JSON list of C-alpha atoms and ligand atoms in Angstrom, two decimals:
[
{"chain": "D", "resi": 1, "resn": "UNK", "atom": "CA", "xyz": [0.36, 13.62, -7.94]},
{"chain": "D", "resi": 2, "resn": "UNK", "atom": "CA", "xyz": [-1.50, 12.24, -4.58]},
{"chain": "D", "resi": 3, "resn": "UNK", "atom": "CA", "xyz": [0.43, 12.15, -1.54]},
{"chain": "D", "resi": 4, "resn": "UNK", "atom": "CA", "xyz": [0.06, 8.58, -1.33]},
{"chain": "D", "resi": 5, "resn": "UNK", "atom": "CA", "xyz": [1.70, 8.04, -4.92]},
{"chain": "D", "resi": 6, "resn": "UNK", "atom": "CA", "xyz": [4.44, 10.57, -3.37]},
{"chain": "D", "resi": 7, "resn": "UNK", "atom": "CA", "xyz": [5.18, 8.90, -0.88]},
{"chain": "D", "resi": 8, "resn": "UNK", "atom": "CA", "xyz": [5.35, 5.33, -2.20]},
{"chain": "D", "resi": 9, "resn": "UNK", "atom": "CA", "xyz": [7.08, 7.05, -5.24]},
{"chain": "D", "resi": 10, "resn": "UNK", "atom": "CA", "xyz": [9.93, 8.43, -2.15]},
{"chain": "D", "resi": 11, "resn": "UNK", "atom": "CA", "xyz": [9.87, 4.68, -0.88]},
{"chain": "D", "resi": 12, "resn": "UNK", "atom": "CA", "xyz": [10.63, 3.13, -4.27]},
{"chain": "D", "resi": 13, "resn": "UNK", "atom": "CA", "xyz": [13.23, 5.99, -5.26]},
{"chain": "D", "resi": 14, "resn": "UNK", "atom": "CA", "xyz": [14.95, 5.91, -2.16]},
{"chain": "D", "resi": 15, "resn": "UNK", "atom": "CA", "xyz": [14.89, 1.84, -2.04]},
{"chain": "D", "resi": 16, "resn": "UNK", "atom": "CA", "xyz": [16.10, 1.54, -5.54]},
{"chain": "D", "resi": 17, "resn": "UNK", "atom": "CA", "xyz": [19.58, 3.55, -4.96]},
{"chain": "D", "resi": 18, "resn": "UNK", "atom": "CA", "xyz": [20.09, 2.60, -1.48]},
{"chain": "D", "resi": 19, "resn": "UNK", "atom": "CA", "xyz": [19.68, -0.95, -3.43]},
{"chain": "D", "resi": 20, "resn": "UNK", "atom": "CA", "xyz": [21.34, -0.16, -6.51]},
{"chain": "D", "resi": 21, "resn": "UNK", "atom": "CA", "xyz": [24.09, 2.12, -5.36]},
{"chain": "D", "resi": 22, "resn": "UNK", "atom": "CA", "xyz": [24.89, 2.03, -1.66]},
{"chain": "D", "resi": 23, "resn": "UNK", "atom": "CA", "xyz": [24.33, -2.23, -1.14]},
{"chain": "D", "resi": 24, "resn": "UNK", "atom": "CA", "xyz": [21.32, -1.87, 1.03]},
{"chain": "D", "resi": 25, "resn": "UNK", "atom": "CA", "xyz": [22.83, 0.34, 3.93]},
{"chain": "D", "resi": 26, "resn": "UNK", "atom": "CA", "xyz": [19.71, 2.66, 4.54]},
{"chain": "D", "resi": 27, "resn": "UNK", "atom": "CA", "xyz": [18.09, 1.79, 7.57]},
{"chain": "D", "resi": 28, "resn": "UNK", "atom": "CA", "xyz": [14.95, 3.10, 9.43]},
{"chain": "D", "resi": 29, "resn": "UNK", "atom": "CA", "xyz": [15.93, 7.38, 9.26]},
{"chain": "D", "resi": 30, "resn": "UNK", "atom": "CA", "xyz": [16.89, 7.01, 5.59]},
{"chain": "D", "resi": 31, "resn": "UNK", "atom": "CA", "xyz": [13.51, 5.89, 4.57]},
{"chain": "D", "resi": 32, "resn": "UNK", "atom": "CA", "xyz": [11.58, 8.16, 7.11]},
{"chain": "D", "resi": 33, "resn": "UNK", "atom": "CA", "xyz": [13.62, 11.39, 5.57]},
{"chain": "D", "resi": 34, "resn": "UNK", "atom": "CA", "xyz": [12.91, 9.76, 2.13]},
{"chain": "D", "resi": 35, "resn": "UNK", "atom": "CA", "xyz": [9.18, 9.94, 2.93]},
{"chain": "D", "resi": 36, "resn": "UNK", "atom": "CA", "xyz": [9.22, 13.28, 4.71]},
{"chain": "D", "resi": 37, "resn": "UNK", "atom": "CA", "xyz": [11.43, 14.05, 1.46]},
{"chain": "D", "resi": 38, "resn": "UNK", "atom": "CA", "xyz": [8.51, 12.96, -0.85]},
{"chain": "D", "resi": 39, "resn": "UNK", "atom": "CA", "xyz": [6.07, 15.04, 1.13]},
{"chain": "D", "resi": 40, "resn": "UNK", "atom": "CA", "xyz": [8.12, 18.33, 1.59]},
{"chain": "D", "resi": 41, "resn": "UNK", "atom": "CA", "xyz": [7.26, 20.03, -1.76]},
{"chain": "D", "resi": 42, "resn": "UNK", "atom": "CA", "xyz": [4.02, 20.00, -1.07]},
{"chain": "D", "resi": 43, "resn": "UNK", "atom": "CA", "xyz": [3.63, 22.17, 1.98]},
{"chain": "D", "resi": 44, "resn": "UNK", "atom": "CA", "xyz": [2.66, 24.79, -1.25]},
{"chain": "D", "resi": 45, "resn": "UNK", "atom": "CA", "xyz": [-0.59, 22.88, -1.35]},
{"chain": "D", "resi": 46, "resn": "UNK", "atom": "CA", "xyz": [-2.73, 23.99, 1.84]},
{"chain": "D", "resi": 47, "resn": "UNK", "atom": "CA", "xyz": [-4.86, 20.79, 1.42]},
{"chain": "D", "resi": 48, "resn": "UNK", "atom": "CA", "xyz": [-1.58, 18.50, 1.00]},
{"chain": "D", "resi": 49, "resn": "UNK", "atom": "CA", "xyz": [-1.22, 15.79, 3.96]},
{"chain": "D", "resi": 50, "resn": "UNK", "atom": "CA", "xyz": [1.82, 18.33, 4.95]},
{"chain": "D", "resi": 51, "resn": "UNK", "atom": "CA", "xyz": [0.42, 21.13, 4.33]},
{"chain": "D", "resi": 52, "resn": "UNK", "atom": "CA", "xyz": [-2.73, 20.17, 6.74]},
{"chain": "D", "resi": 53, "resn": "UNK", "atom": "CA", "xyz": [-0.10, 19.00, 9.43]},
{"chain": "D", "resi": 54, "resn": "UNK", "atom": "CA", "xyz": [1.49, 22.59, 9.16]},
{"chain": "D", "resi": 55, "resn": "UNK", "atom": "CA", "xyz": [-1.54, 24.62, 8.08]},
{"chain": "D", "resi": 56, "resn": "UNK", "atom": "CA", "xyz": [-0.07, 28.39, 9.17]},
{"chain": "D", "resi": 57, "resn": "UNK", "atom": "CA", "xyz": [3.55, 27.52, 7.16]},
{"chain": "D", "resi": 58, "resn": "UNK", "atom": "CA", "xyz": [1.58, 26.49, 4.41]},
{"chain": "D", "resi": 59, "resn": "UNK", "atom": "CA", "xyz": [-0.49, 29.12, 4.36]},
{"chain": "D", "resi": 60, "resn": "UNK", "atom": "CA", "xyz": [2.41, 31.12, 4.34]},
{"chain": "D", "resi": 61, "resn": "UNK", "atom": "CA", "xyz": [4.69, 29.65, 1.63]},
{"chain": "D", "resi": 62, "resn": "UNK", "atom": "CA", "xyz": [1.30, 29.45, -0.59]},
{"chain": "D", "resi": 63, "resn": "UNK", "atom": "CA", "xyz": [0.36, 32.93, -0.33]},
{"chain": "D", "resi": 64, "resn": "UNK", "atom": "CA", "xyz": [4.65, 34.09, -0.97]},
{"chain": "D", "resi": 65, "resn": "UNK", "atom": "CA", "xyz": [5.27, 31.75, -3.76]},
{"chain": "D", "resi": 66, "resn": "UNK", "atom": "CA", "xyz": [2.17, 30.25, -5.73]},
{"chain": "D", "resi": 67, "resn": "UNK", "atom": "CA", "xyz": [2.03, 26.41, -6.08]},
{"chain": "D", "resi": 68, "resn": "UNK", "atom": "CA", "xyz": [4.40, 24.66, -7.78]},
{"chain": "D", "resi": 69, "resn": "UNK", "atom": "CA", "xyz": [7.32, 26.64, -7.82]},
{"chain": "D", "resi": 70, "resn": "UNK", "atom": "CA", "xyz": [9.41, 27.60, -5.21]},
{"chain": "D", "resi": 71, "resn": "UNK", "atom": "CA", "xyz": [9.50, 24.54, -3.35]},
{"chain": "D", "resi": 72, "resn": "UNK", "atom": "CA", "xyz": [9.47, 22.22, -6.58]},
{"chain": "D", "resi": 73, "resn": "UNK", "atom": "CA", "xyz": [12.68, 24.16, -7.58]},
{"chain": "D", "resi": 74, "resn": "UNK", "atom": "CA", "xyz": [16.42, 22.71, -7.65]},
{"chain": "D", "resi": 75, "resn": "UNK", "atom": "CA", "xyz": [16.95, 26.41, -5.53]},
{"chain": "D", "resi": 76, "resn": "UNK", "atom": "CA", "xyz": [14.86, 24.69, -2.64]},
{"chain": "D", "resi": 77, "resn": "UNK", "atom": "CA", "xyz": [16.93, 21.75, -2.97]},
{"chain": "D", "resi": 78, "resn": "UNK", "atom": "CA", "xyz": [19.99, 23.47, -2.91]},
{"chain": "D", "resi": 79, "resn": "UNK", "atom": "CA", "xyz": [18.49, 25.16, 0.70]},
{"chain": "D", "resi": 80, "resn": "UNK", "atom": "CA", "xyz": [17.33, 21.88, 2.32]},
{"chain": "D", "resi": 81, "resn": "UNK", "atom": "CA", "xyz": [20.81, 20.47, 1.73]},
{"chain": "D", "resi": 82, "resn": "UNK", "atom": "CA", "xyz": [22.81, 23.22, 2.96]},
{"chain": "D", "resi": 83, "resn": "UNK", "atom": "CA", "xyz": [20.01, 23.39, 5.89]},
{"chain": "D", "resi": 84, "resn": "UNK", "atom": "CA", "xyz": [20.72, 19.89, 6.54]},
{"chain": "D", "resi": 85, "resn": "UNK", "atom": "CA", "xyz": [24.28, 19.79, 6.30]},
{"chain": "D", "resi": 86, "resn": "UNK", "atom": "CA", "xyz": [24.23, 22.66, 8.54]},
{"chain": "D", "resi": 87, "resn": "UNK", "atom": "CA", "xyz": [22.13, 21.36, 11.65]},
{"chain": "D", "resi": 88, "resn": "UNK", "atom": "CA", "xyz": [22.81, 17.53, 11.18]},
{"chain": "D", "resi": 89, "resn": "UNK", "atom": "CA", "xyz": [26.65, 17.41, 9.46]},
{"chain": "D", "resi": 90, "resn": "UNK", "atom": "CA", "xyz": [27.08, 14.18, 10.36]},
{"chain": "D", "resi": 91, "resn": "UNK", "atom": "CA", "xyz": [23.71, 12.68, 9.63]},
{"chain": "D", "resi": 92, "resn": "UNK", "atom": "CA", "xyz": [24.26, 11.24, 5.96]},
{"chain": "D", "resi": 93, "resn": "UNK", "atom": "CA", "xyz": [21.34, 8.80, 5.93]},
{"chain": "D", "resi": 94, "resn": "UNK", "atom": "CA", "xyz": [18.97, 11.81, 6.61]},
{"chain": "D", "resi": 95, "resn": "UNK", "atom": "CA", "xyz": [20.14, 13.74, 4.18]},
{"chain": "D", "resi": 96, "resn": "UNK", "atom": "CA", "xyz": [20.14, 11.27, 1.78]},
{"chain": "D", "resi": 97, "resn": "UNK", "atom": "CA", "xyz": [16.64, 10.35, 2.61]},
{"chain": "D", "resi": 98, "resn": "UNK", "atom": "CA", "xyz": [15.22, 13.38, 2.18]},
{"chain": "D", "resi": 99, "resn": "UNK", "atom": "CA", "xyz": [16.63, 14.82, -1.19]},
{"chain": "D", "resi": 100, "resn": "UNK", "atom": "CA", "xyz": [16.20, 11.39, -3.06]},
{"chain": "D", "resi": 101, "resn": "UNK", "atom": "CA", "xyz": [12.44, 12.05, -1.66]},
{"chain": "D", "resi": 102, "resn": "UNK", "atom": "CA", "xyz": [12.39, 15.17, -3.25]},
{"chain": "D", "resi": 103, "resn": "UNK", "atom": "CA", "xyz": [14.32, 14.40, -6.28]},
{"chain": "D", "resi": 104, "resn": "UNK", "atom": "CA", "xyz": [11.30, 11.83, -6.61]},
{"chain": "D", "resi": 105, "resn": "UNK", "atom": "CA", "xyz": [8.55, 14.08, -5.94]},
{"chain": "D", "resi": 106, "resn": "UNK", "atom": "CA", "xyz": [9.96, 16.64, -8.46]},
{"chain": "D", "resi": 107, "resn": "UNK", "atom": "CA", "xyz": [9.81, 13.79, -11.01]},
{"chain": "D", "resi": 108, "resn": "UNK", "atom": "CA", "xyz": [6.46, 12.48, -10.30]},
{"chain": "D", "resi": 109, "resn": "UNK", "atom": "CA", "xyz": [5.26, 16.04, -10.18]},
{"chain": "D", "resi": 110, "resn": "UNK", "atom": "CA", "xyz": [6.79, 16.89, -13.92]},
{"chain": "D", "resi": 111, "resn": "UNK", "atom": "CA", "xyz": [4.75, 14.27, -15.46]},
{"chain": "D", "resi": 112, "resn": "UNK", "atom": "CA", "xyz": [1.80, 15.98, -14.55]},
{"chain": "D", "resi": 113, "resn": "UNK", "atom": "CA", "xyz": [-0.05, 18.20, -16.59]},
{"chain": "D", "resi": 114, "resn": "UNK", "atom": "CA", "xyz": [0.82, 21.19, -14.40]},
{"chain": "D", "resi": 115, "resn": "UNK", "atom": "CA", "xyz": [4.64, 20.30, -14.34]},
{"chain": "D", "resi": 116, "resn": "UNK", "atom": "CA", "xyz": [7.05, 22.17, -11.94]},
{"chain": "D", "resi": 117, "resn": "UNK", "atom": "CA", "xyz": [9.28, 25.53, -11.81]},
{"chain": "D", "resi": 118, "resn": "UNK", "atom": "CA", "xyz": [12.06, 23.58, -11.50]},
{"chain": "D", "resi": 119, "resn": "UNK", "atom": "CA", "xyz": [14.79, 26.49, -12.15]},
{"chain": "D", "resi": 120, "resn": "UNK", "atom": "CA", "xyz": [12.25, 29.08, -10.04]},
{"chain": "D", "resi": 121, "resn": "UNK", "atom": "CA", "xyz": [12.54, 32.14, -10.19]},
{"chain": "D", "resi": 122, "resn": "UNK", "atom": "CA", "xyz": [12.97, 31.54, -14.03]},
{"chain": "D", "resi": 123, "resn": "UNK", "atom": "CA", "xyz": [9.38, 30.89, -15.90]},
{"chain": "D", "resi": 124, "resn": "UNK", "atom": "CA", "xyz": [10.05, 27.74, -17.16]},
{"chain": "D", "resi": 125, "resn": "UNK", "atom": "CA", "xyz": [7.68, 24.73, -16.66]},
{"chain": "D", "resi": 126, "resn": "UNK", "atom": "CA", "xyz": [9.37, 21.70, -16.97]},
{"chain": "D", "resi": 127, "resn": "UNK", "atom": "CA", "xyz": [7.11, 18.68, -17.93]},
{"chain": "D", "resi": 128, "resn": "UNK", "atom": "CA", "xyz": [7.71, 15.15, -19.37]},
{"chain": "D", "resi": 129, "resn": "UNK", "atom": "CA", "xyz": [3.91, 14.22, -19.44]},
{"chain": "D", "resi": 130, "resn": "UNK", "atom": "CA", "xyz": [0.63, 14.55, -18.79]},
{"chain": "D", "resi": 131, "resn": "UNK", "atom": "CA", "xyz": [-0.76, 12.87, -16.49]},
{"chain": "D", "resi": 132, "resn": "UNK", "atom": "CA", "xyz": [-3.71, 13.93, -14.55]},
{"chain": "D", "resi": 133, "resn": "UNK", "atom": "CA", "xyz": [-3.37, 14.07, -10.24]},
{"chain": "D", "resi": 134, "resn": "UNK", "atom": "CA", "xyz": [-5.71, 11.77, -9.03]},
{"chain": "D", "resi": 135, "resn": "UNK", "atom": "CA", "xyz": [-6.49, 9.87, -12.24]},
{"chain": "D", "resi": 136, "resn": "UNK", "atom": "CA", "xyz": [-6.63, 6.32, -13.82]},
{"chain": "D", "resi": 137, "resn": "UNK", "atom": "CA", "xyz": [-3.04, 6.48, -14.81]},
{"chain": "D", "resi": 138, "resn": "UNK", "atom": "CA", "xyz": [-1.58, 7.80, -11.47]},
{"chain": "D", "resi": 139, "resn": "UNK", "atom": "CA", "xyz": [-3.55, 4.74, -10.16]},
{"chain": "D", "resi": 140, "resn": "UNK", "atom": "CA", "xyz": [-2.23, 2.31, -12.55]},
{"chain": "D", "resi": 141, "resn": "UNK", "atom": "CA", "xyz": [1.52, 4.21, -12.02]},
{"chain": "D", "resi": 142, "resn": "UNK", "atom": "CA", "xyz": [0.91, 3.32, -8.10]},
{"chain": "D", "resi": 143, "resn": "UNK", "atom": "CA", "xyz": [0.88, 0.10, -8.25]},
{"chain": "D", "resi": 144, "resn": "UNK", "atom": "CA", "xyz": [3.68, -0.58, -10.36]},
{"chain": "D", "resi": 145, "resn": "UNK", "atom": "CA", "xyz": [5.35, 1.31, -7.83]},
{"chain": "D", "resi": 146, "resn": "UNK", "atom": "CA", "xyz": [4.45, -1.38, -5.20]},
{"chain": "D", "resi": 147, "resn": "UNK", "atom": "CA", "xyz": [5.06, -4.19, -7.59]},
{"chain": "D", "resi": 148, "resn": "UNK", "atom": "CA", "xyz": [8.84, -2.70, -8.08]},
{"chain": "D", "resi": 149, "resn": "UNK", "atom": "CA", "xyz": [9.11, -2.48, -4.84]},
{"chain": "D", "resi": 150, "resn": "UNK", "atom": "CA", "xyz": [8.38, -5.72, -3.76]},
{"chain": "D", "resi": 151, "resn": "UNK", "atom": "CA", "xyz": [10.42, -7.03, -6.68]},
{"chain": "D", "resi": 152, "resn": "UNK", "atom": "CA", "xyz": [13.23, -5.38, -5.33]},
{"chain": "D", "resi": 153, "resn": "UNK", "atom": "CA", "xyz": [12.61, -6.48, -2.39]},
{"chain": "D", "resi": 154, "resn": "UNK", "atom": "CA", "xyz": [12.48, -10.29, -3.05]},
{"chain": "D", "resi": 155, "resn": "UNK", "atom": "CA", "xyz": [15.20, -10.28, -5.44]},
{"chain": "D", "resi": 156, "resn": "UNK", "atom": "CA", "xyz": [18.14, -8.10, -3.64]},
{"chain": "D", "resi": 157, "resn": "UNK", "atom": "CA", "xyz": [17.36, -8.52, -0.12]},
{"chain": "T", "resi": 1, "resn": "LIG", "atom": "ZN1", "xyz": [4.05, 18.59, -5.63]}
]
């Protein structure tokens, strides 16, 4: 998927259980992680809006790991929790942000032909679709996403 459906896929996700399941308590840093969240997998890609931003770690992780796998894994979850619960312990709302983000991206990304390495190292590509990055259907996808959104928006604010 594009960044931009990433990231309004992060705003949604995040939205809809800080809605649903925490009675709209997520403020500004809960939906900034959840869009840094969305955006993190990516730094794989070299030509992804993070992976531009940090062009020498990108570089890095692409050339170690391949795209797609590593950091579309629950294993690079698993890190970026313990990394935040480590440095920010008492900063729920970030960490919140940022793994419902990635939790989102990993979803969006596994309905793509490609799929992800979700249990990386193991070889197994885990896909619910086929939808093509970039194409009519990621479009159409999109804006739902902004429909739901603002439906959510209107009706549980
Ligand atoms: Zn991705």
């Amino acid at each position: 998927m594009t960044g931009k459906t990433h990231i309004i896929g992060g705003i949604l996700a995040c939205q809809a259980v800080d809605t649903f399941v925490f009675g709209n308590d997520g403020g500004f840093v809960y939906y900034a992680a959840g869009v840094a969240g969305a955006l993190l997998p990516d730094i794989c890609h070299t030509h992804s809006k993070i992976g531009r931003r940090f062009p020498v770690i990108s570089k890095m992780v692409a050339t170690i790991f391949g795209h797609r796998t590593f950091t579309h894994s629950l294993l690079f979850l698993v890190i970026i929790n313990a990394t935040l619960l480590f440095f920010f312990p008492d900063n729920e709302a970030l960490r919140r942000g940022v793994l419902i983000g990635m939790a989102s991206h990993y979803v969006l990304d596994a309905l793509t032909v490609r799929g992800i390495r979700f249990l990386y190292p193991a070889d197994i590509r885990v896909r619910f679709a086929r939808i093509r990055t970039g194409g009519g259907f990621e479009s159409i996808m999109l804006a739902l996403f902004v429909v739901a959104i603002g439906w959510i928006y209107v009706v549980h604010v």
